[in-house]
Short mmCIF file of C-alpha atoms and ligand atoms in Angstrom, two decimals:
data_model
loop_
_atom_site.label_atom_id
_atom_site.label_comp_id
_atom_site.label_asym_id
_atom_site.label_seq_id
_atom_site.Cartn_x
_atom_site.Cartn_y
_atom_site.Cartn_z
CA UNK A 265 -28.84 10.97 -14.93
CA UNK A 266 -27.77 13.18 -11.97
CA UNK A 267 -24.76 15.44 -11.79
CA UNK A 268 -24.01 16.64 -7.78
CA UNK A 269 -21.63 19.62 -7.67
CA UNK A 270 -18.91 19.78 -4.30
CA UNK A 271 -15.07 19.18 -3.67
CA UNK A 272 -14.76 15.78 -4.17
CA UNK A 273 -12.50 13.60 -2.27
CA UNK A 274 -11.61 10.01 -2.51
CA UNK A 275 -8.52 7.88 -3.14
CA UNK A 276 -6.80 6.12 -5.98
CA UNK A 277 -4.08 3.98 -3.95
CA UNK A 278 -2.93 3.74 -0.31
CA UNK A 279 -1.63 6.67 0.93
CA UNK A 280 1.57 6.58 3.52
CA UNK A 281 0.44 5.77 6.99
CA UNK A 282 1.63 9.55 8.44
CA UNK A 283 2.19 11.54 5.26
CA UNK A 284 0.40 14.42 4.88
CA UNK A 285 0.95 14.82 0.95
CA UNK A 286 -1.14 13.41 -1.73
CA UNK A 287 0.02 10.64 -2.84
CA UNK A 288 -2.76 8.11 -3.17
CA UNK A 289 -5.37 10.94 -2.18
CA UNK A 290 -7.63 12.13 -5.05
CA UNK A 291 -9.33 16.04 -4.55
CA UNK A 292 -11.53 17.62 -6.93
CA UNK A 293 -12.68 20.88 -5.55
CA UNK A 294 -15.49 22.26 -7.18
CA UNK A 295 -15.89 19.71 -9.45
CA UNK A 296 -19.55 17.42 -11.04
CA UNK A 297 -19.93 14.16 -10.17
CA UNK A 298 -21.42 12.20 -13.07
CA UNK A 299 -24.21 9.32 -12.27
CA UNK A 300 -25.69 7.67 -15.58
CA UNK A 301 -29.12 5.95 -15.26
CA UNK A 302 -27.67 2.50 -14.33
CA UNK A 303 -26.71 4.19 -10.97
CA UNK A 304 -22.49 4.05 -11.17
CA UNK A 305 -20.41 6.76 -11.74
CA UNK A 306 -19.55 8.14 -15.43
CA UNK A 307 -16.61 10.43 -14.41
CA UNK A 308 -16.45 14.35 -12.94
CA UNK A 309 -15.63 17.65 -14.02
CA UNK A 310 -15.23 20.99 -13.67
CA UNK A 311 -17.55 22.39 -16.08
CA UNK A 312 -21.28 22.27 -15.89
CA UNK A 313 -22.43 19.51 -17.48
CA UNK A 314 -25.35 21.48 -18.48
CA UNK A 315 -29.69 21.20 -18.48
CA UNK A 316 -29.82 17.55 -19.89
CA UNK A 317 -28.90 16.16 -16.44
CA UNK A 318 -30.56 16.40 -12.73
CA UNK A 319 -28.46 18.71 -10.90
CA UNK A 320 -28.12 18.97 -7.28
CA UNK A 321 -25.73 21.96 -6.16
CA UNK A 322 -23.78 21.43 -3.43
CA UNK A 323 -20.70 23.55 -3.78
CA UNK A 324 -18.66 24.61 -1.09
CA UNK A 325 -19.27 21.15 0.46
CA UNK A 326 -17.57 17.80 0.46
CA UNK A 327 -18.38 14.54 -1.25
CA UNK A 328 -17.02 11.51 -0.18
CA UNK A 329 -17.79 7.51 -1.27
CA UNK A 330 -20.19 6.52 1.22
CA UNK A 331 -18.36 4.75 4.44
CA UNK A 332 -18.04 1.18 4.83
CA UNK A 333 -18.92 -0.29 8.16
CA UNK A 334 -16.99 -3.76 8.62
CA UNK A 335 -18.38 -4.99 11.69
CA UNK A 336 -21.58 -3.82 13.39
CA UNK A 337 -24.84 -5.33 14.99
CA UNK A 338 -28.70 -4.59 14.03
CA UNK A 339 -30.43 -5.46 16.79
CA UNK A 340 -27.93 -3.87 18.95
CA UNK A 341 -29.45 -0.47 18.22
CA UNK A 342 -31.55 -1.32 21.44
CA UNK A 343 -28.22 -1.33 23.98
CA UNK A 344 -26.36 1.10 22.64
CA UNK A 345 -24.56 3.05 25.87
CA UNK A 346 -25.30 -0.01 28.13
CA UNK A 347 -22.42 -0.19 30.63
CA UNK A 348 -21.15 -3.18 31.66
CA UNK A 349 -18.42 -4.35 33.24
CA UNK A 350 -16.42 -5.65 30.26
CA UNK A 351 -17.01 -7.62 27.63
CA UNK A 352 -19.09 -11.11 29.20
CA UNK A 353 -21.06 -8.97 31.49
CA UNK A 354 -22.14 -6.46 28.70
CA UNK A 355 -22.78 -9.49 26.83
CA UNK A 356 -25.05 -11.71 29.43
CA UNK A 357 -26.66 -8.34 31.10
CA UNK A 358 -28.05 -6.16 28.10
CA UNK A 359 -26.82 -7.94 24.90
CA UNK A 360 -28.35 -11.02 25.37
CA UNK A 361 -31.72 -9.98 26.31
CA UNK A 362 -32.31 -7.66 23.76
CA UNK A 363 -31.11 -10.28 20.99
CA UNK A 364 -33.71 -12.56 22.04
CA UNK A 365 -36.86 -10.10 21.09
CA UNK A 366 -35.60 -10.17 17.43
CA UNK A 367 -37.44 -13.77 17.10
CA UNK A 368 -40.23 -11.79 16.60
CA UNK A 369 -40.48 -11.23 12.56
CA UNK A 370 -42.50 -8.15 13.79
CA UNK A 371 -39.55 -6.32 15.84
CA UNK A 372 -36.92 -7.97 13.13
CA UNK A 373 -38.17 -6.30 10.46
CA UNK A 374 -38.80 -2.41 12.40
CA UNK A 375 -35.37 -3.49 13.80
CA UNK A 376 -33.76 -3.70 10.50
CA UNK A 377 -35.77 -0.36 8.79
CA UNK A 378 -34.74 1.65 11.79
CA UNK A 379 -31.00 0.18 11.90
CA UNK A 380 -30.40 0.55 7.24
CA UNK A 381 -31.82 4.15 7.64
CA UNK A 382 -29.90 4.53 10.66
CA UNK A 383 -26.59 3.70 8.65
CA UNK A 384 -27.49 5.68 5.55
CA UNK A 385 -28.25 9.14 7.74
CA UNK A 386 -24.77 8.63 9.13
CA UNK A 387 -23.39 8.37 5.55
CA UNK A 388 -22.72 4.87 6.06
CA UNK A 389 -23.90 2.67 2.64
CA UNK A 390 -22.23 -0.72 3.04
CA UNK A 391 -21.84 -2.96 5.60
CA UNK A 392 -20.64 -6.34 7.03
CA UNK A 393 -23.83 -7.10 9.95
CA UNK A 394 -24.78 -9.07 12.49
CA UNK A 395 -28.19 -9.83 12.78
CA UNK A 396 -29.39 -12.27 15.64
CA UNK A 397 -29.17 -16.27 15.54
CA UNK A 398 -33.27 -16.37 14.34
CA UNK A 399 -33.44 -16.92 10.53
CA UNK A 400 -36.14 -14.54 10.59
CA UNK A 401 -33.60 -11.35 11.54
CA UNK A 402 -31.25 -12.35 8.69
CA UNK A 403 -34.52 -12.39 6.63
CA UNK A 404 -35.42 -8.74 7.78
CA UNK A 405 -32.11 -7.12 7.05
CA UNK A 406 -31.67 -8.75 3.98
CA UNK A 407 -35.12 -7.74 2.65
CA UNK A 408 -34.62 -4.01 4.12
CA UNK A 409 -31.28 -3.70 2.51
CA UNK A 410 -32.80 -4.97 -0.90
CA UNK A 411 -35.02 -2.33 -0.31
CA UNK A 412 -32.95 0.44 -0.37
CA UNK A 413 -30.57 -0.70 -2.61
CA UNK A 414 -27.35 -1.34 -0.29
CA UNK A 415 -24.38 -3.37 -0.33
CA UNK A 416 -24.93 -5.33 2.80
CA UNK A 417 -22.85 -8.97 3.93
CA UNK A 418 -24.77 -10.30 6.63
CA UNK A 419 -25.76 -13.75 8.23
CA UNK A 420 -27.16 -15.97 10.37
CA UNK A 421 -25.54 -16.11 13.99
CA UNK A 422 -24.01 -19.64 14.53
CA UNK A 423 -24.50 -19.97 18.79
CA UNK A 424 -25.71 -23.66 19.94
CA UNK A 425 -24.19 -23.60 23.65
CA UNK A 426 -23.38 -20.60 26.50
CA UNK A 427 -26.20 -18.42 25.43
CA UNK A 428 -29.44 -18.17 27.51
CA UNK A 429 -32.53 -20.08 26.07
CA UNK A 430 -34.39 -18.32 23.09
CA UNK A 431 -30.67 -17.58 21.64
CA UNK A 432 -29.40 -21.22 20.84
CA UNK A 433 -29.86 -23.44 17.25
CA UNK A 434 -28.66 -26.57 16.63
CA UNK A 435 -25.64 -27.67 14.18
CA UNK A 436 -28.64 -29.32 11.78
CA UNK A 437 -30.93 -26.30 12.27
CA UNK A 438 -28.55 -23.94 11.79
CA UNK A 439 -27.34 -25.54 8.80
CA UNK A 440 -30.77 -26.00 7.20
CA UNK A 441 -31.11 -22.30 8.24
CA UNK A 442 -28.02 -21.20 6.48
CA UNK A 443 -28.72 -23.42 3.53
CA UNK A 444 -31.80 -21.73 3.09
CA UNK A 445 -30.60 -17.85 3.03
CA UNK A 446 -27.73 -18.70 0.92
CA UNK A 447 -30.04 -20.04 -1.56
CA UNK A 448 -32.57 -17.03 -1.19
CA UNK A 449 -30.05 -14.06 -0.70
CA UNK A 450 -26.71 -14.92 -1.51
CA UNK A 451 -26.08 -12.42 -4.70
CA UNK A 452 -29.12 -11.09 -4.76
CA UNK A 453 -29.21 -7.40 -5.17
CA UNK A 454 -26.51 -6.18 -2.90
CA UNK A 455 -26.44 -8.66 -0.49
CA UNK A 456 -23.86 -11.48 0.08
CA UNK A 457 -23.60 -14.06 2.78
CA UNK A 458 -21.76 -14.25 5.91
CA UNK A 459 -21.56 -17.18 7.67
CA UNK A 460 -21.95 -15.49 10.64
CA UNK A 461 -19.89 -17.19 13.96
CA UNK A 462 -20.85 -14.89 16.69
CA UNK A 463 -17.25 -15.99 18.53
CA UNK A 464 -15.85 -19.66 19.50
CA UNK A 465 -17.33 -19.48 22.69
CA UNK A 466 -20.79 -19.96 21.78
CA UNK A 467 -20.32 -22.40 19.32
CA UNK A 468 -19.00 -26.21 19.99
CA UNK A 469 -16.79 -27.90 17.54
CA UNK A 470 -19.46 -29.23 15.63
CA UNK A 471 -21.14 -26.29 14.77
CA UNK A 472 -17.52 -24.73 13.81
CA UNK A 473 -16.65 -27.32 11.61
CA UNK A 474 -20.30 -27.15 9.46
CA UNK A 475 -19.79 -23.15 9.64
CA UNK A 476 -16.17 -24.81 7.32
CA UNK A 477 -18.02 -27.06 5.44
CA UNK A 478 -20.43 -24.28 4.12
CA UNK A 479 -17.59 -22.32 3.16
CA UNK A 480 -15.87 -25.05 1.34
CA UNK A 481 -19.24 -25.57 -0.17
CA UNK A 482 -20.18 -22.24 -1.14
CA UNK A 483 -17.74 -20.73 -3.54
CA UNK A 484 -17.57 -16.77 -2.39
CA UNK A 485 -19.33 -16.46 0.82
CA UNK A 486 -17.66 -14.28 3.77
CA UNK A 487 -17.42 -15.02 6.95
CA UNK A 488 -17.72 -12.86 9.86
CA UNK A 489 -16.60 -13.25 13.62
CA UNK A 490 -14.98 -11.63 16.77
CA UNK A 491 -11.35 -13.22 17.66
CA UNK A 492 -9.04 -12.00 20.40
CA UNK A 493 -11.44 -9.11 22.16
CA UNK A 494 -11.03 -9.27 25.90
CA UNK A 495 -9.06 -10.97 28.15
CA UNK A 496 -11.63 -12.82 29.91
CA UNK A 497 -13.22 -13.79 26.79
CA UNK A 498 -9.52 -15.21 25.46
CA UNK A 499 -8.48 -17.07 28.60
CA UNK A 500 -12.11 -18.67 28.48
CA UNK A 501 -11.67 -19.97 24.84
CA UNK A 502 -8.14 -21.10 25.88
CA UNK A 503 -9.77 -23.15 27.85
CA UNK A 504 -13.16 -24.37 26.01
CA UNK A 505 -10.20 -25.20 23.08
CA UNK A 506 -7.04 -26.68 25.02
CA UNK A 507 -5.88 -28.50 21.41
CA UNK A 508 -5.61 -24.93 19.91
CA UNK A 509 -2.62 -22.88 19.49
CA UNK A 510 -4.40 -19.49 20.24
CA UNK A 511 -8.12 -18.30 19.92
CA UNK A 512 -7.38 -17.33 16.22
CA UNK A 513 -6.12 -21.09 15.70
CA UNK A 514 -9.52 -22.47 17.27
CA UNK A 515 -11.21 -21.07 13.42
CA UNK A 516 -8.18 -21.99 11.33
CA UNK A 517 -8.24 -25.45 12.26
CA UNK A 518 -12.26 -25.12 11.49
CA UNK A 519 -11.20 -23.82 7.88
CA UNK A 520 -12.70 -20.10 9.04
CA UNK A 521 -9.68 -18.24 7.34
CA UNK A 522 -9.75 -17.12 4.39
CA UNK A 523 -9.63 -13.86 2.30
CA UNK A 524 -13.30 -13.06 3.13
CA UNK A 525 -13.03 -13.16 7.00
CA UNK A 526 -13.61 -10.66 8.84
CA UNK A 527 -12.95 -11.21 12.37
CA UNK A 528 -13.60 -8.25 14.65
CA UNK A 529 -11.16 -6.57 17.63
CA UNK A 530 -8.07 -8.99 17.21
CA UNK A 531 -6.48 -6.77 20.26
CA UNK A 532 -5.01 -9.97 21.91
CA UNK A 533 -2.97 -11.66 18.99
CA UNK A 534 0.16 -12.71 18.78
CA UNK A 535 2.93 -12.61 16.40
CA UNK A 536 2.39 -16.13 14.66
CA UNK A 537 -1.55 -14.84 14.70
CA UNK A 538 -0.45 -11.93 12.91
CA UNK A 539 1.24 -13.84 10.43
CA UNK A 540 -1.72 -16.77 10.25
CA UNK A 541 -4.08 -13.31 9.16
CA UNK A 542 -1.61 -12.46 6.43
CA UNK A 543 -1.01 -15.66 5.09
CA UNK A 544 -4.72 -16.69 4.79
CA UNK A 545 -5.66 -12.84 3.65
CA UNK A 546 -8.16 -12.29 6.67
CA UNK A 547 -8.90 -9.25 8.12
CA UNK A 548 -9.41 -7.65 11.50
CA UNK A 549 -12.19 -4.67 11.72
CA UNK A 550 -10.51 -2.46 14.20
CA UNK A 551 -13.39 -1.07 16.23
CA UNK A 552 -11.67 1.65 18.30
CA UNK A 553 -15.01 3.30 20.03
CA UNK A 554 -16.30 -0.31 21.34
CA UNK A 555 -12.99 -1.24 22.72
CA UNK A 556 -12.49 2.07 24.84
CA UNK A 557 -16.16 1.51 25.57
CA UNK A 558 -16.03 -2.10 27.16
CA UNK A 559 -12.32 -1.82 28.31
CA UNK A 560 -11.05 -4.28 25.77
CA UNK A 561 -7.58 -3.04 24.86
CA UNK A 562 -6.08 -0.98 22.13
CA UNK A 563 -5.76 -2.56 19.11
CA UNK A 564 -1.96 -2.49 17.42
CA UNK A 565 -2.78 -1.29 14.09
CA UNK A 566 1.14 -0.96 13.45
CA UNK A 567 1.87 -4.51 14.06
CA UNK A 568 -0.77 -5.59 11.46
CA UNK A 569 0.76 -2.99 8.69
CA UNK A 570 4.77 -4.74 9.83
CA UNK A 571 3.39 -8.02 9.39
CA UNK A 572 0.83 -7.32 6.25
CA UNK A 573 -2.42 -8.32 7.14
CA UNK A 574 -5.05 -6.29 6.01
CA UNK A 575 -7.73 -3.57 8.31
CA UNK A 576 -10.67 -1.90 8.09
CA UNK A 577 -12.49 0.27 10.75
CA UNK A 578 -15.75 -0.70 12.19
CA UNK A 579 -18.34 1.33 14.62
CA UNK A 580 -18.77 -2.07 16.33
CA UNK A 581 -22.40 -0.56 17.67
CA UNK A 582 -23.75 -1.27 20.47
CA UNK A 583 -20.43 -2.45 21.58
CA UNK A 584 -19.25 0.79 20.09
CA UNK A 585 -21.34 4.37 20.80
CA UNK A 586 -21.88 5.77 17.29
CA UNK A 587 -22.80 4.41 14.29
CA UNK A 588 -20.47 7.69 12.47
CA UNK A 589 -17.93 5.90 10.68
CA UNK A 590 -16.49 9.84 11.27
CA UNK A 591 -16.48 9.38 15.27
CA UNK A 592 -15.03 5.88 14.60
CA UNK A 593 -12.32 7.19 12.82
CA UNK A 594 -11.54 10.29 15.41
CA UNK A 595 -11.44 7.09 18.10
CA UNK A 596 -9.27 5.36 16.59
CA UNK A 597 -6.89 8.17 15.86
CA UNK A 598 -6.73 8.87 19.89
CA UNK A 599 -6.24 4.68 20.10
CA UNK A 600 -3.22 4.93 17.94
CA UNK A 601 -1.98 8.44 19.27
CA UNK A 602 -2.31 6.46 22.97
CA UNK A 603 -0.08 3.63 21.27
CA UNK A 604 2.33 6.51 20.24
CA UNK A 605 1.66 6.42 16.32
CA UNK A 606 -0.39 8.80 14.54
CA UNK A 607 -2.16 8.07 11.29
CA UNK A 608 -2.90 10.95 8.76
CA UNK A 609 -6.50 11.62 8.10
CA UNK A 610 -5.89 9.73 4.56
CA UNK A 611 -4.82 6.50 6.22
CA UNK A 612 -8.06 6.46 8.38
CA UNK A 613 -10.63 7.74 5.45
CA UNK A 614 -8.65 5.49 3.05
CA UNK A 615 -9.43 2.50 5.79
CA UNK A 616 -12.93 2.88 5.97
CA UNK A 617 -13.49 3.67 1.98
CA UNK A 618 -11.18 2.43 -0.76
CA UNK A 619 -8.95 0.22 1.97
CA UNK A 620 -12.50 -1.60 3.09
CA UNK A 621 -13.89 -2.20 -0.36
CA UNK A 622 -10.52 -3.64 -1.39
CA UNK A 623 -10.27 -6.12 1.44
CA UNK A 624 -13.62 -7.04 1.49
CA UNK A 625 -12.85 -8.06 -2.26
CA UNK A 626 -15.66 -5.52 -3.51
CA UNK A 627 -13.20 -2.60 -5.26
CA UNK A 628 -14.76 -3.01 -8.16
CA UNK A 629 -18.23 -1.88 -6.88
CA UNK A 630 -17.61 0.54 -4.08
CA UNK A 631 -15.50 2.20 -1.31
CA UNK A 632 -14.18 5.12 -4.68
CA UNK A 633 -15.48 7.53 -6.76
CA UNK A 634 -13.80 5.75 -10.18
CA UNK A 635 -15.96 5.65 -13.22
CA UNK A 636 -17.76 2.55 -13.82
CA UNK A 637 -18.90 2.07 -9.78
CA UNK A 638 -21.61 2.41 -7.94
CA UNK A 639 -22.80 5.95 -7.43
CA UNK A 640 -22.62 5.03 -3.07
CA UNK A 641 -21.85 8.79 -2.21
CA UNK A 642 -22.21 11.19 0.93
CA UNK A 643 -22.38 14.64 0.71
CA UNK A 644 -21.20 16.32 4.14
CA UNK A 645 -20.86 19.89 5.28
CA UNK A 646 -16.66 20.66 6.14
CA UNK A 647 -18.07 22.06 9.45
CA UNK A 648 -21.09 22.10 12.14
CA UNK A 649 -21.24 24.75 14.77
CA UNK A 650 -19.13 28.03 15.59
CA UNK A 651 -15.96 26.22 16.92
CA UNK A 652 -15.81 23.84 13.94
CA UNK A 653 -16.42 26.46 11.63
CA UNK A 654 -13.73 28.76 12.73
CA UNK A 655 -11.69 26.12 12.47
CA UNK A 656 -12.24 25.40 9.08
CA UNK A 657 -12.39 28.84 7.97
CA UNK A 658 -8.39 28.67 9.57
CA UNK A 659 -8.09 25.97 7.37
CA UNK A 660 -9.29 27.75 4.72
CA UNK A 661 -7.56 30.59 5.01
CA UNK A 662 -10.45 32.57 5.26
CA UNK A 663 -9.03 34.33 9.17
CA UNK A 664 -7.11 37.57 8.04
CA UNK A 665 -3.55 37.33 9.60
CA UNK A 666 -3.22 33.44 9.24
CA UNK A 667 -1.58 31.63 6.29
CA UNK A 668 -3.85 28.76 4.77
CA UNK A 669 -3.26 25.43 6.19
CA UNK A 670 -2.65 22.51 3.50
CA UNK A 671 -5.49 20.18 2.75
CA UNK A 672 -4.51 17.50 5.43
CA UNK A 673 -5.03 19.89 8.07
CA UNK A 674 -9.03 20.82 6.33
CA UNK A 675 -9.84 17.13 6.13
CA UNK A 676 -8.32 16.04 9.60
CA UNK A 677 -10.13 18.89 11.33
CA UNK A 678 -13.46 17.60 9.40
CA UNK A 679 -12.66 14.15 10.72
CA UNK A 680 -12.25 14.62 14.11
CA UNK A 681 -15.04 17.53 14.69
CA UNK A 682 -17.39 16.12 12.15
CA UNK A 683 -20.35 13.53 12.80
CA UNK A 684 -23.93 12.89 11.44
CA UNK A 685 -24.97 16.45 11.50
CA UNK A 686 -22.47 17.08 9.18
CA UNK A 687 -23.94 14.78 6.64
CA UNK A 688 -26.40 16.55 4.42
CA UNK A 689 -27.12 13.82 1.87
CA UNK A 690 -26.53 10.38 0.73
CA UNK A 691 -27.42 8.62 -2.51
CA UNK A 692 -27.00 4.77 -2.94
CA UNK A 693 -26.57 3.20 -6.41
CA UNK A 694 -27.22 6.75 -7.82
CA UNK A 695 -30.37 7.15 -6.02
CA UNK A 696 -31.40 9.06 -2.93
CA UNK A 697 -33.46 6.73 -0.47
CA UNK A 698 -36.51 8.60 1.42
CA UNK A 699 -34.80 8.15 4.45
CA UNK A 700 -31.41 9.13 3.44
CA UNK A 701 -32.29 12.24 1.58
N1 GUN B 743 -18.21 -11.13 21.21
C1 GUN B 743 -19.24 -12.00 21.05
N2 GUN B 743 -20.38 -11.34 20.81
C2 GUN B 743 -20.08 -10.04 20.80
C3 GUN B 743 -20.85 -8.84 20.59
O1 GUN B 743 -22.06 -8.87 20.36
N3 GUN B 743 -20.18 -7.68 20.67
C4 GUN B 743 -18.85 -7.61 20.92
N4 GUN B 743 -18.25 -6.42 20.97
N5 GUN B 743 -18.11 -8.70 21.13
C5 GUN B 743 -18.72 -9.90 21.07
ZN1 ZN B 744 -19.20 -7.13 17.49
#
């Protein structure tokens, strides 16, 4: 039984999408978080909760739920800060390439180690991953994430055509494949399968429609792709998919939509697309640092929120440049500010905790800091270095001749200065993994 002492922040609904006031925002300062033996969370208080439990003292810094990561590639690690020139020459130049290695069960497995503890040191605990399209990578992650206890959707890239040799399967491979890792991983620890379309262009209709029949046949798996990225990348599935209405409609008509779909970017959609996502209760993982990144476009976040179809935030890495779900957030701030809307600090925390775990259908388990779920908690310092920590100390009140600033103004500051050296430590299911401590 541990008991970790610091301000503790989470959320209890959806806050408004500029408001700085509470409502839906949850702040304990000062406060014990309670972890019982089975690893969730008992409750918090104020008092000390005395000798009888493991205490770790970190007052005068914030706890969080850990971040959830919706959309983000292992063996990517390897081209993070490649430049290419947009999305299809990223792809064929560095992306490709380094994909290919990950055959090897040798570099799978380092690759999945180095990518989990990777996650975790950012203050990352959950996410939604692509591995590569070799059985053996979806092996390794799932394994590693077993390992360390995390909440981790992940699957099998589906790509039999326009990828280079070494990266294709077949529709009956791939199947067999996917069969197989269902049966092995699906539910086991924290791990749930995606079936895992790496986007429509790499995958001909046959392969989309047994990527449908698994999900008809499978009662609860996800499924993960990119829709609606780049504007090369859309005219050229206009035109591998004439019959279609739009690139979203190419995995519709497949049966790819449904409430656990996460389809990544969606920065090209229209407004019966828009509609389609609410209707069959997919999601788009916004993933503002890879789309400044590769020039993809910025993603309308308030046209998703008029027409009710859900969104997380996603680091997107190595399309995107960090794997801090903190720096993901600050982007997509300046993405929104550029589209002249500005959401509070609460609406982009809220999006990659609470907001995540509730579309990903997982609420129950993660994403708050609720008695009864999983103990999946950061601990972060407010501020790193002299300019961040004056500014928090303004924050704070703590800079004789200026008034305290309200809580919104602590947390955004924390937000946009803060990163991975802010995160001191990170337990998952109530325990602190070597490489996260
Ligand atoms: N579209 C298809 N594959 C990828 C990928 O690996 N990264 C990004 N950002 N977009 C893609
Ligand atoms: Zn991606």
């Amino acid at each position: 039984m541990i008991a970790i002492r610091a301000d503790l922040l989470d959320f209890t609904g959806v806050p408004a999408w500029q408001g700085t006031g509470l409502d839906g925002v949850r702040f304990r300062p000062d406060h014990w978080l309670l972890v019982g033996r089975d690893g969730r969370i008992q409750g918090a208080q104020a008092e000390d909760p005395g000798p009888g439990w493991q205490r770790h003292d970190h007052r005068g810094r914030l706890l969080t739920p850990g971040f959830i990561d919706t959309h983000v590639h292992c063996p990517q690690l390897d081209v993070i800060a490649s430049p290419g020139a947009g999305l299809l020459d990223w792809l064929q130049t560095y992306t490709f390439p380094a994909e290919r290695r990950h055959a090897d069960p040798a570099v799978a497995a380092d690759g999945a180690a180095r990518f989990l503890d990777a996650l975790l040191a950012h203050g990352t605990t959950a996410a939604v991953v692509f591995p590569t399209v070799h059985k053996t990578s979806a092996e390794a992650l799932f394994a590693a994430a077993q390992a360390r206890g995390m909440r981790l959707v992940a699957g099998k890239v589906l790509m039999d055509r326009h990828a280079p040799d070494g990266l294709r399967d077949d529709v009956a491979g791939a199947e067999r494949d996917c069969e197989d890792l269902i049966a092995r991983w699906h539910g086991r620890g924290r791990n749930a399968y995606a079936v895992t379309v790496r986007f429509a262009a790499t995958s001909t209709p046959a392969q989309l429609a047994m990527a449908g029949a698994l999900l008809r046949r499978h009662a609860g798996l996800y499924m993960q792709t990119h829709v609606a990225e780049n504007r090369d990348e859309v005219r050229w599935v206009g035109e591998l998919f004439p019959e279609a209405r739009s690139y979203l409609d190419v995995y519709h008509r497949h049966g790819l939509l449904n409430p656990r779909a996460v389809l990544a970017h969606g920065i090209w959609l229209d407004a019966h697309d828009r509609a389609l996502l609410r209707d069959t209760g997919a999601q788009i993982a916004f993933c503002p640092s890879s789309n400044l990144f590769l020039g993809s476009g910025l993603f309308d976040w308030q046209a998703a929120i008029d027409s009710g179809h859900r969104v997380s935030l996603a680091s997107d890495v190595g399309g995107g440049t960090s794997l801090s779900m903190l720096r993901t957030l600050a982007e997509g701030y300046k993405v929104q500010a550029l589209r002249g809307t500005r959401p509070s600090a609460w609406t982009l925390l809220h999006a990659a905790t609470r907001g995540a775990a509730e579309s990903l259908g997982l609420a129950q388990e993660i994403g708050h800091l609720d008695a009864g779920a999983m103990a999946d908690v950061v601990v972060w310092d407010w501020a790193v270095g002299q300019p961040a920590l004056h500014r928090d100390a303004i924050a704070r009140g703590a800079v004789a001749g200026l008034a305290p600033q309200d809580l919104h103004a602590r947390v955004f500051a924390w937000l946009m200065l803060g990163d991975e050296r802010n995160r001191i430590a990170a337990w998952v299911a109530g325990r602190s993994p070597a490489a996260a401590a």
